[in-house]
Amino acid sequence: LTGSKITVKGLENVPEDQPVLYVGNHRSFFDIVISMIYVKRVTGYVSKKENKKIPFLAQWMQNLNCLFLDREDIKQGLNTILKAIELVKDGYSICIFPEGTRNKENDTFLPFHEGSFKIAQKSGCLIQPFIFHNTAAIFEDHFPRIKKTRVVLEYLPPIDMKTMDKEETKHIGATVQKVMEEAYAKIKEEAAQ
């Protein structure tokens, strides 16, 4: 739709025979649209509750088993995570952006919310990290215009919390963030060449 060229890497890393918790960095409104094309199973997204008020988008998201998170209400947030765990146990993948919001600073990551990873911890599913590079250049970097650009989407090897010791699982958000930041730095370096 935007004329952008999307390079996708690492699709072979994504298991096809089981649901996963997709975990990505978040730069653009286009992140969900782009990632939806490449998910291998029916996948619901965790989204802020404010998106539930947008006509057509909200209905589309509800049909895809998306969950709306109230970032202000801890109890409601916990209920959303519990619903996500149930969906994973029923065979649906879930996608979450653990930064909690779109990061408006290119080439950085906001601290990951550890609670985002409870879905994998409690359901036993794999964590499937993925990285976007340059999606904000489609729209957010020059709002309100849309421009075609080059985007990279890379799926990293999955992470199995069941193979980690208890101490590692306490800081799983920081661990996953570090893996993703290192991969992002490589993508950025390659894009600059």
CSV table of C-alpha atoms in Angstrom, one decimal:
chain,number,residue,atom,x,y,z
A,1,LEU,CA,0.0,0.0,0.0
A,2,THR,CA,2.8,2.4,0.8
A,3,GLY,CA,5.2,1.3,-2.0
A,4,SER,CA,7.8,0.3,0.7
A,5,LYS,CA,10.1,-2.6,0.1
A,6,ILE,CA,10.1,-5.1,2.9
A,7,THR,CA,13.0,-7.5,3.5
A,8,VAL,CA,12.1,-10.4,5.7
A,9,LYS,CA,14.7,-12.6,7.4
A,10,GLY,CA,14.7,-15.5,9.7
A,11,LEU,CA,11.2,-16.9,9.0
A,12,GLU,CA,12.7,-20.4,9.3
A,13,ASN,CA,13.2,-19.6,13.1
A,14,VAL,CA,9.4,-19.4,13.7
A,15,PRO,CA,7.9,-22.8,14.7
A,16,GLU,CA,4.9,-23.8,12.6
A,17,ASP,CA,3.6,-26.5,14.9
A,18,GLN,CA,2.9,-24.6,18.1
A,19,PRO,CA,1.7,-21.2,19.3
A,20,VAL,CA,4.3,-18.6,20.3
A,21,LEU,CA,4.6,-15.3,22.1
A,22,TYR,CA,5.8,-12.9,19.4
A,23,VAL,CA,7.8,-10.1,21.0
A,24,GLY,CA,8.8,-7.1,18.9
A,25,ASN,CA,10.0,-3.5,19.0
A,26,HIS,CA,7.4,-0.9,18.2
A,27,ARG,CA,8.1,2.2,16.1
A,28,SER,CA,5.1,2.6,13.8
A,29,PHE,CA,1.4,2.2,13.2
A,30,PHE,CA,2.5,-0.1,10.3
A,31,ASP,CA,4.3,-2.6,12.6
A,32,ILE,CA,1.1,-4.6,13.1
A,33,VAL,CA,0.1,-4.5,9.5
A,34,ILE,CA,3.5,-5.7,8.3
A,35,SER,CA,3.9,-8.4,10.9
A,36,MET,CA,0.4,-9.8,10.4
A,37,ILE,CA,1.4,-10.8,6.8
A,38,TYR,CA,4.1,-13.1,8.1
A,39,VAL,CA,2.7,-14.8,11.2
A,40,LYS,CA,2.4,-18.6,10.7
A,41,ARG,CA,-0.6,-19.2,12.9
A,42,VAL,CA,-3.7,-17.3,13.9
A,43,THR,CA,-2.3,-14.5,16.1
A,44,GLY,CA,-3.9,-12.0,18.4
A,45,TYR,CA,-2.2,-8.8,19.3
A,46,VAL,CA,-2.2,-7.1,22.7
A,47,SER,CA,-3.1,-3.4,22.1
A,48,LYS,CA,-3.9,-0.4,24.2
A,49,LYS,CA,-7.5,-0.1,25.2
A,50,GLU,CA,-7.8,3.2,23.4
A,51,ASN,CA,-7.8,1.3,20.0
A,52,LYS,CA,-11.1,-0.3,21.0
A,53,LYS,CA,-12.7,3.1,20.2
A,54,ILE,CA,-11.6,3.3,16.6
A,55,PRO,CA,-14.4,2.2,14.2
A,56,PHE,CA,-13.7,-0.8,12.0
A,57,LEU,CA,-10.2,-1.3,13.5
A,58,ALA,CA,-11.6,-2.4,16.8
A,59,GLN,CA,-14.0,-4.9,15.2
A,60,TRP,CA,-11.2,-6.3,13.0
A,61,MET,CA,-8.9,-6.7,16.0
A,62,GLN,CA,-11.6,-8.4,18.1
A,63,ASN,CA,-12.2,-10.9,15.2
A,64,LEU,CA,-8.5,-11.8,15.4
A,65,ASN,CA,-8.6,-12.5,19.1
A,66,CYS,CA,-6.8,-9.2,19.9
A,67,LEU,CA,-6.8,-8.1,23.5
A,68,PHE,CA,-7.1,-4.6,24.7
A,69,LEU,CA,-4.9,-3.6,27.6
A,70,ASP,CA,-5.7,-0.9,30.2
A,71,ARG,CA,-2.3,0.5,31.0
A,72,GLU,CA,-3.7,2.5,33.9
A,73,ASP,CA,-5.5,-0.3,35.7
A,74,ILE,CA,-3.2,-3.1,37.1
A,75,LYS,CA,-6.1,-5.4,37.8
A,76,GLN,CA,-7.5,-5.1,34.3
A,77,GLY,CA,-4.0,-5.5,32.9
A,78,LEU,CA,-3.6,-8.8,34.8
A,79,ASN,CA,-7.0,-10.0,33.4
A,80,THR,CA,-5.8,-9.2,29.9
A,81,ILE,CA,-2.6,-11.3,30.4
A,82,LEU,CA,-4.7,-14.2,31.8
A,83,LYS,CA,-6.9,-14.1,28.7
A,84,ALA,CA,-3.8,-14.2,26.6
A,85,ILE,CA,-2.5,-17.2,28.4
A,86,GLU,CA,-5.8,-19.0,27.8
A,87,LEU,CA,-5.6,-18.2,24.1
A,88,VAL,CA,-2.1,-19.6,23.9
A,89,LYS,CA,-3.3,-22.8,25.6
A,90,ASP,CA,-6.1,-23.0,23.0
A,91,GLY,CA,-3.5,-22.9,20.2
A,92,TYR,CA,-3.4,-19.2,19.3
A,93,SER,CA,-0.2,-17.2,19.1
A,94,ILE,CA,-0.1,-13.8,20.8
A,95,CYS,CA,2.0,-10.7,19.8
A,96,ILE,CA,3.0,-8.1,22.2
A,97,PHE,CA,5.2,-5.0,22.1
A,98,PRO,CA,6.9,-5.1,25.6
A,99,GLU,CA,8.0,-1.5,25.4
A,100,GLY,CA,4.4,-0.7,26.1
A,101,THR,CA,4.0,2.0,23.5
A,102,ARG,CA,5.4,3.2,20.2
A,103,ASN,CA,9.0,4.3,20.8
A,104,LYS,CA,9.4,7.6,19.0
A,105,GLU,CA,13.2,7.6,19.4
A,106,ASN,CA,14.8,5.8,16.5
A,107,ASP,CA,17.6,3.3,17.2
A,108,THR,CA,16.8,2.9,20.9
A,109,PHE,CA,14.6,0.6,22.9
A,110,LEU,CA,12.4,1.6,25.8
A,111,PRO,CA,12.7,-0.7,28.9
A,112,PHE,CA,10.7,-3.9,28.4
A,113,HIS,CA,7.9,-4.6,30.8
A,114,GLU,CA,8.6,-7.9,32.6
A,115,GLY,CA,4.9,-8.6,32.9
A,116,SER,CA,4.7,-9.0,29.1
A,117,PHE,CA,6.5,-12.3,29.4
A,118,LYS,CA,4.1,-13.8,31.9
A,119,ILE,CA,2.2,-15.1,28.8
A,120,ALA,CA,5.1,-17.3,27.9
A,121,GLN,CA,6.0,-18.2,31.4
A,122,LYS,CA,2.6,-19.4,32.4
A,123,SER,CA,1.5,-21.0,29.2
A,124,GLY,CA,4.9,-22.7,28.5
A,125,CYS,CA,5.1,-21.3,24.9
A,126,LEU,CA,8.3,-20.2,23.2
A,127,ILE,CA,9.1,-16.5,23.0
A,128,GLN,CA,9.6,-15.5,19.4
A,129,PRO,CA,11.5,-12.2,19.2
A,130,PHE,CA,11.4,-10.1,16.0
A,131,ILE,CA,12.9,-6.8,15.0
A,132,PHE,CA,11.6,-4.0,12.8
A,133,HIS,CA,14.1,-1.6,11.3
A,134,ASN,CA,12.9,1.7,9.6
A,135,THR,CA,9.1,1.3,9.9
A,136,ALA,CA,8.8,4.8,11.3
A,137,ALA,CA,10.2,6.2,8.0
A,138,ILE,CA,6.9,5.1,6.3
A,139,PHE,CA,4.8,7.6,8.2
A,140,GLU,CA,5.8,8.8,11.7
A,141,ASP,CA,9.0,10.4,10.7
A,142,HIS,CA,7.2,12.9,8.4
A,143,PHE,CA,3.6,12.9,9.6
A,144,PRO,CA,1.1,13.3,8.0
A,145,ARG,CA,2.7,12.1,4.7
A,146,ILE,CA,3.3,8.5,3.8
A,147,LYS,CA,6.6,7.7,2.0
A,148,LYS,CA,7.9,4.5,0.5
A,149,THR,CA,11.1,3.2,2.1
A,150,ARG,CA,13.0,0.1,2.9
A,151,VAL,CA,12.0,-1.9,5.9
A,152,VAL,CA,13.6,-4.9,7.5
A,153,LEU,CA,11.7,-7.4,9.5
A,154,GLU,CA,13.9,-10.1,11.1
A,155,TYR,CA,12.7,-13.1,13.2
A,156,LEU,CA,15.3,-14.2,15.7
A,157,PRO,CA,15.7,-17.7,17.1
A,158,PRO,CA,13.0,-18.5,19.7
A,159,ILE,CA,13.7,-18.5,23.4
A,160,ASP,CA,12.5,-21.3,25.7
A,161,MET,CA,12.0,-20.2,29.3
A,162,LYS,CA,11.7,-23.8,30.3
A,163,THR,CA,15.4,-24.2,29.7
A,164,MET,CA,16.3,-21.3,32.0
A,165,ASP,CA,16.9,-21.3,35.7
A,166,LYS,CA,14.7,-19.4,38.1
A,167,GLU,CA,17.0,-16.4,38.4
A,168,GLU,CA,17.1,-16.0,34.6
A,169,THR,CA,13.4,-16.1,34.3
A,170,LYS,CA,13.0,-13.2,36.8
A,171,HIS,CA,14.8,-10.9,34.3
A,172,ILE,CA,13.5,-12.4,31.1
A,173,GLY,CA,12.5,-9.0,29.7
A,174,ALA,CA,16.0,-7.6,30.1
A,175,THR,CA,17.5,-10.8,28.6
A,176,VAL,CA,15.2,-10.6,25.5
A,177,GLN,CA,15.7,-6.9,25.2
A,178,LYS,CA,19.5,-7.4,25.0
A,179,VAL,CA,19.2,-10.1,22.3
A,180,MET,CA,16.9,-7.8,20.3
A,181,GLU,CA,19.1,-4.7,20.7
A,182,GLU,CA,22.2,-6.7,19.5
A,183,ALA,CA,20.2,-7.9,16.4
A,184,TYR,CA,18.9,-4.4,15.8
A,185,ALA,CA,22.5,-3.0,15.8
A,186,LYS,CA,23.5,-5.6,13.1
A,187,ILE,CA,20.5,-4.7,11.0
A,188,LYS,CA,21.2,-1.0,11.3
A,189,GLU,CA,24.8,-1.6,10.3
A,190,GLU,CA,23.9,-3.6,7.3
A,191,ALA,CA,21.3,-1.0,6.2
A,192,ALA,CA,24.0,1.7,6.3
A,193,GLN,CA,26.2,-0.2,3.8
